[in-house]
Short mmCIF file of C-alpha atoms in Angstrom, two decimals:
data_model
loop_
_atom_site.label_atom_id
_atom_site.label_comp_id
_atom_site.label_asym_id
_atom_site.label_seq_id
_atom_site.Cartn_x
_atom_site.Cartn_y
_atom_site.Cartn_z
CA UNK A 1 -12.59 -21.51 -4.15
CA UNK A 2 -14.87 -18.70 -5.27
CA UNK A 3 -13.29 -16.39 -7.85
CA UNK A 4 -12.74 -12.98 -6.25
CA UNK A 5 -12.66 -10.95 -9.47
CA UNK A 6 -14.71 -10.49 -12.63
CA UNK A 7 -11.97 -10.06 -15.23
CA UNK A 8 -8.20 -9.66 -15.45
CA UNK A 9 -8.44 -7.71 -18.69
CA UNK A 10 -6.39 -4.51 -18.92
CA UNK A 11 -9.33 -2.78 -20.58
CA UNK A 12 -11.63 -0.52 -18.57
CA UNK A 13 -15.24 -1.36 -17.78
CA UNK A 14 -17.65 1.57 -18.06
CA UNK A 15 -18.68 2.95 -14.65
CA UNK A 16 -20.79 6.01 -15.49
CA UNK A 17 -23.39 6.91 -18.10
CA UNK A 18 -21.98 10.45 -18.18
CA UNK A 19 -18.99 10.75 -20.52
CA UNK A 20 -17.54 13.48 -18.29
CA UNK A 21 -17.71 11.38 -15.11
CA UNK A 22 -16.38 8.37 -16.98
CA UNK A 23 -13.36 10.34 -18.21
CA UNK A 24 -12.70 11.64 -14.68
CA UNK A 25 -12.54 8.06 -13.36
CA UNK A 26 -9.61 7.08 -15.60
CA UNK A 27 -5.99 8.19 -15.56
CA UNK A 28 -2.63 7.17 -17.00
CA UNK A 29 -0.30 5.98 -14.25
CA UNK A 30 2.24 8.77 -14.87
CA UNK A 31 -0.24 11.63 -14.26
CA UNK A 32 0.28 11.79 -10.45
CA UNK A 33 3.99 12.41 -11.07
CA UNK A 34 3.28 15.47 -13.23
CA UNK A 35 0.83 16.84 -10.68
CA UNK A 36 2.60 16.23 -7.38
CA UNK A 37 6.35 16.33 -8.10
CA UNK A 38 6.19 20.12 -8.77
CA UNK A 39 4.18 20.55 -5.55
CA UNK A 40 6.79 18.58 -3.61
CA UNK A 41 9.57 20.68 -5.14
CA UNK A 42 7.74 23.89 -4.25
CA UNK A 43 7.32 22.95 -0.59
CA UNK A 44 10.96 21.89 -0.28
CA UNK A 45 12.15 25.13 -1.88
CA UNK A 46 9.88 27.18 0.37
CA UNK A 47 11.10 25.42 3.51
CA UNK A 48 14.72 26.29 2.78
CA UNK A 49 14.27 29.65 1.03
CA UNK A 50 11.54 31.11 3.22
CA UNK A 51 12.26 29.53 6.60
CA UNK A 52 15.98 28.74 6.31
CA UNK A 53 15.27 25.24 7.57
CA UNK A 54 18.28 23.16 8.61
CA UNK A 55 18.99 19.97 6.68
CA UNK A 56 18.60 17.93 9.84
CA UNK A 57 15.29 19.57 10.78
CA UNK A 58 13.94 19.16 7.27
CA UNK A 59 14.97 15.52 7.06
CA UNK A 60 13.36 14.74 10.44
CA UNK A 61 9.94 16.12 9.51
CA UNK A 62 10.18 14.71 5.97
CA UNK A 63 10.61 11.22 7.45
CA UNK A 64 7.73 11.85 9.88
CA UNK A 65 5.53 12.78 6.91
CA UNK A 66 6.57 9.62 5.08
CA UNK A 67 5.82 7.52 8.17
CA UNK A 68 2.39 9.12 8.61
CA UNK A 69 1.62 8.30 4.98
CA UNK A 70 2.26 4.58 5.56
CA UNK A 71 -0.42 4.52 8.25
CA UNK A 72 -2.76 6.73 6.19
CA UNK A 73 -2.45 4.31 3.27
CA UNK A 74 -3.28 1.36 5.51
CA UNK A 75 -6.14 3.14 7.30
CA UNK A 76 -7.81 4.34 4.08
CA UNK A 77 -7.49 0.95 2.40
CA UNK A 78 -8.78 -1.06 5.35
CA UNK A 79 -11.35 1.17 6.97
CA UNK A 80 -12.57 3.37 4.10
CA UNK A 81 -12.10 1.52 0.81
CA UNK A 82 -13.14 -1.83 2.27
CA UNK A 83 -16.16 -0.53 4.15
CA UNK A 84 -19.47 -0.96 2.35
CA UNK A 85 -22.41 1.11 3.55
CA UNK A 86 -25.81 -0.60 3.55
CA UNK A 87 -28.25 -0.37 0.68
CA UNK A 88 -28.00 0.08 -3.07
CA UNK A 89 -26.37 3.50 -2.76
CA UNK A 90 -23.79 2.13 -0.32
CA UNK A 91 -22.89 -0.69 -2.70
CA UNK A 92 -22.61 1.78 -5.57
CA UNK A 93 -20.30 4.11 -3.62
CA UNK A 94 -18.12 1.18 -2.58
CA UNK A 95 -17.91 -0.04 -6.18
CA UNK A 96 -16.88 3.39 -7.44
CA UNK A 97 -14.20 3.92 -4.79
CA UNK A 98 -12.69 0.45 -4.59
CA UNK A 99 -14.96 -2.40 -5.61
CA UNK A 100 -14.23 -1.84 -9.30
CA UNK A 101 -10.53 -2.39 -8.61
CA UNK A 102 -11.19 -5.78 -7.01
CA UNK A 103 -13.56 -6.78 -9.80
CA UNK A 104 -11.13 -5.63 -12.51
CA UNK A 105 -7.69 -5.68 -10.81
CA UNK A 106 -5.68 -5.27 -14.03
CA UNK A 107 -7.60 -2.30 -15.43
CA UNK A 108 -4.65 -0.17 -16.53
CA UNK A 109 -6.52 3.14 -16.29
CA UNK A 110 -7.84 2.63 -12.75
CA UNK A 111 -4.73 1.65 -10.81
CA UNK A 112 -3.74 5.12 -9.60
CA UNK A 113 -6.00 7.76 -8.08
CA UNK A 114 -7.48 10.08 -10.70
CA UNK A 115 -6.84 13.81 -10.09
CA UNK A 116 -10.56 14.24 -9.41
CA UNK A 117 -9.92 12.29 -6.18
CA UNK A 118 -6.23 12.80 -5.38
CA UNK A 119 -6.22 16.61 -5.54
CA UNK A 120 -9.21 17.14 -3.18
CA UNK A 121 -7.74 14.55 -0.80
CA UNK A 122 -4.34 16.26 -0.87
CA UNK A 123 -5.95 19.62 -0.10
CA UNK A 124 -7.95 18.06 2.75
CA UNK A 125 -4.88 16.45 4.30
CA UNK A 126 -2.87 19.65 3.91
CA UNK A 127 -5.57 21.58 5.76
CA UNK A 128 -5.74 18.99 8.54
CA UNK A 129 -1.97 18.95 9.00
CA UNK A 130 -1.86 22.77 8.96
CA UNK A 131 -4.06 22.75 12.06
CA UNK A 132 -1.39 20.99 14.14
CA UNK A 133 1.93 21.90 12.51
CA UNK A 134 3.75 25.20 12.13
CA UNK A 135 4.52 26.17 8.54
CA UNK A 136 8.25 25.46 8.87
CA UNK A 137 7.45 21.90 9.93
CA UNK A 138 4.53 21.51 7.54
CA UNK A 139 6.68 22.47 4.54
CA UNK A 140 9.05 19.59 5.37
CA UNK A 141 6.37 17.16 6.54
CA UNK A 142 4.01 17.46 3.57
CA UNK A 143 6.61 16.62 0.87
CA UNK A 144 7.40 13.42 2.79
CA UNK A 145 3.70 12.60 2.96
CA UNK A 146 3.29 13.22 -0.80
CA UNK A 147 6.38 11.18 -1.68
CA UNK A 148 4.84 8.32 0.28
CA UNK A 149 1.63 8.73 -1.70
CA UNK A 150 3.48 8.71 -5.04
CA UNK A 151 5.44 5.61 -4.04
CA UNK A 152 2.15 3.92 -3.18
CA UNK A 153 0.31 5.02 -6.33
CA UNK A 154 3.01 4.33 -8.92
CA UNK A 155 4.09 1.22 -7.01
CA UNK A 156 0.51 -0.05 -7.12
CA UNK A 157 0.53 0.16 -10.91
CA UNK A 158 3.88 -1.61 -11.05
CA UNK A 159 2.69 -4.38 -8.74
CA UNK A 160 -0.17 -5.19 -11.11
CA UNK A 161 1.69 -4.83 -14.41
CA UNK A 162 5.41 -5.48 -13.89
CA UNK A 163 6.94 -8.93 -13.52
CA UNK A 164 9.44 -8.71 -10.67
CA UNK A 165 12.03 -11.49 -10.62
CA UNK A 166 13.08 -11.16 -7.00
CA UNK A 167 13.94 -8.88 -4.10
CA UNK A 168 11.69 -6.62 -2.09
CA UNK A 169 9.41 -5.73 -5.01
CA UNK A 170 8.57 -9.40 -5.62
CA UNK A 171 7.66 -9.75 -1.93
CA UNK A 172 5.46 -6.63 -2.08
CA UNK A 173 3.75 -7.97 -5.22
CA UNK A 174 3.12 -11.37 -3.64
CA UNK A 175 1.63 -9.70 -0.56
CA UNK A 176 -0.78 -7.61 -2.65
CA UNK A 177 -1.73 -10.48 -4.96
CA UNK A 178 -2.78 -12.53 -1.92
CA UNK A 179 -5.05 -9.63 -0.99
CA UNK A 180 -6.68 -9.71 -4.42
CA UNK A 181 -6.84 -13.40 -5.20
CA UNK A 182 -6.86 -15.20 -1.83
CA UNK A 183 -8.30 -13.06 0.97
CA UNK A 184 -9.36 -9.40 0.55
CA UNK A 185 -9.84 -9.14 4.33
CA UNK A 186 -6.09 -9.42 4.91
CA UNK A 187 -3.03 -7.60 3.57
CA UNK A 188 -4.23 -4.00 3.42
CA UNK A 189 -0.76 -2.51 3.15
CA UNK A 190 0.14 -1.96 -0.51
CA UNK A 191 3.58 -0.33 -0.51
CA UNK A 192 4.53 -2.00 2.78
CA UNK A 193 3.15 -4.72 5.04
CA UNK A 194 4.40 -2.90 8.16
CA UNK A 195 0.95 -2.02 9.52
CA UNK A 196 -0.42 -5.44 8.62
CA UNK A 197 2.21 -6.89 10.95
CA UNK A 198 1.52 -4.34 13.69
CA UNK A 199 -2.29 -4.60 13.51
CA UNK A 200 -2.47 -8.37 12.90
CA UNK A 201 -3.92 -8.28 9.39
CA UNK A 202 -1.04 -10.06 7.66
CA UNK A 203 -1.53 -13.40 5.95
CA UNK A 204 -0.65 -16.58 7.86
CA UNK A 205 2.93 -17.71 7.25
CA UNK A 206 1.63 -21.08 5.99
CA UNK A 207 -0.41 -19.39 3.25
CA UNK A 208 2.63 -17.41 2.11
CA UNK A 209 4.75 -20.55 1.87
CA UNK A 210 2.04 -22.33 -0.12
CA UNK A 211 1.73 -19.37 -2.49
CA UNK A 212 5.47 -19.43 -3.25
CA UNK A 213 5.43 -23.10 -4.31
#
């Protein structure tokens, strides 16, 4: 079987000639927590302090935000990160956004989104959601969406670098490792395989049984 990666080294391969761009492409896995946990706390505080949101109403829209994230994660991974535009420029863009991760899956500084990507994306999603949600709902919805993102991002690092002995995390890790080392056209869900099951992109049961042996 053809090897689907270049190296499993934890060291980072250089992507850009520019030192500035190169530095912007790397990030310690804890950085998203420092950026987005205060934002989540602010929105939650605003929803209760400014809008006197009920606990039930907040919880409902928080869960909706979390659910929307699970589909967003799947959609971005399958239809954006795994889409390669034609030509040299298309291949380069694909490599920068996701190809480098498949070539160097254990690169410890490129396993979570760098702020240069995550912050503009968060602002874009916030703007899009603000077009369809009232502020009282948005301020409950968006923290759920961001919590889902953090679970995905930090979980992605853990999947590649932690040795899980059993339970749900071991199953999640096995699912993602099949995506990297067996078939990158299956298993697009990282923090959950829910949408792989719904949209028929999960791995065959036989392959999973063989992988566990």
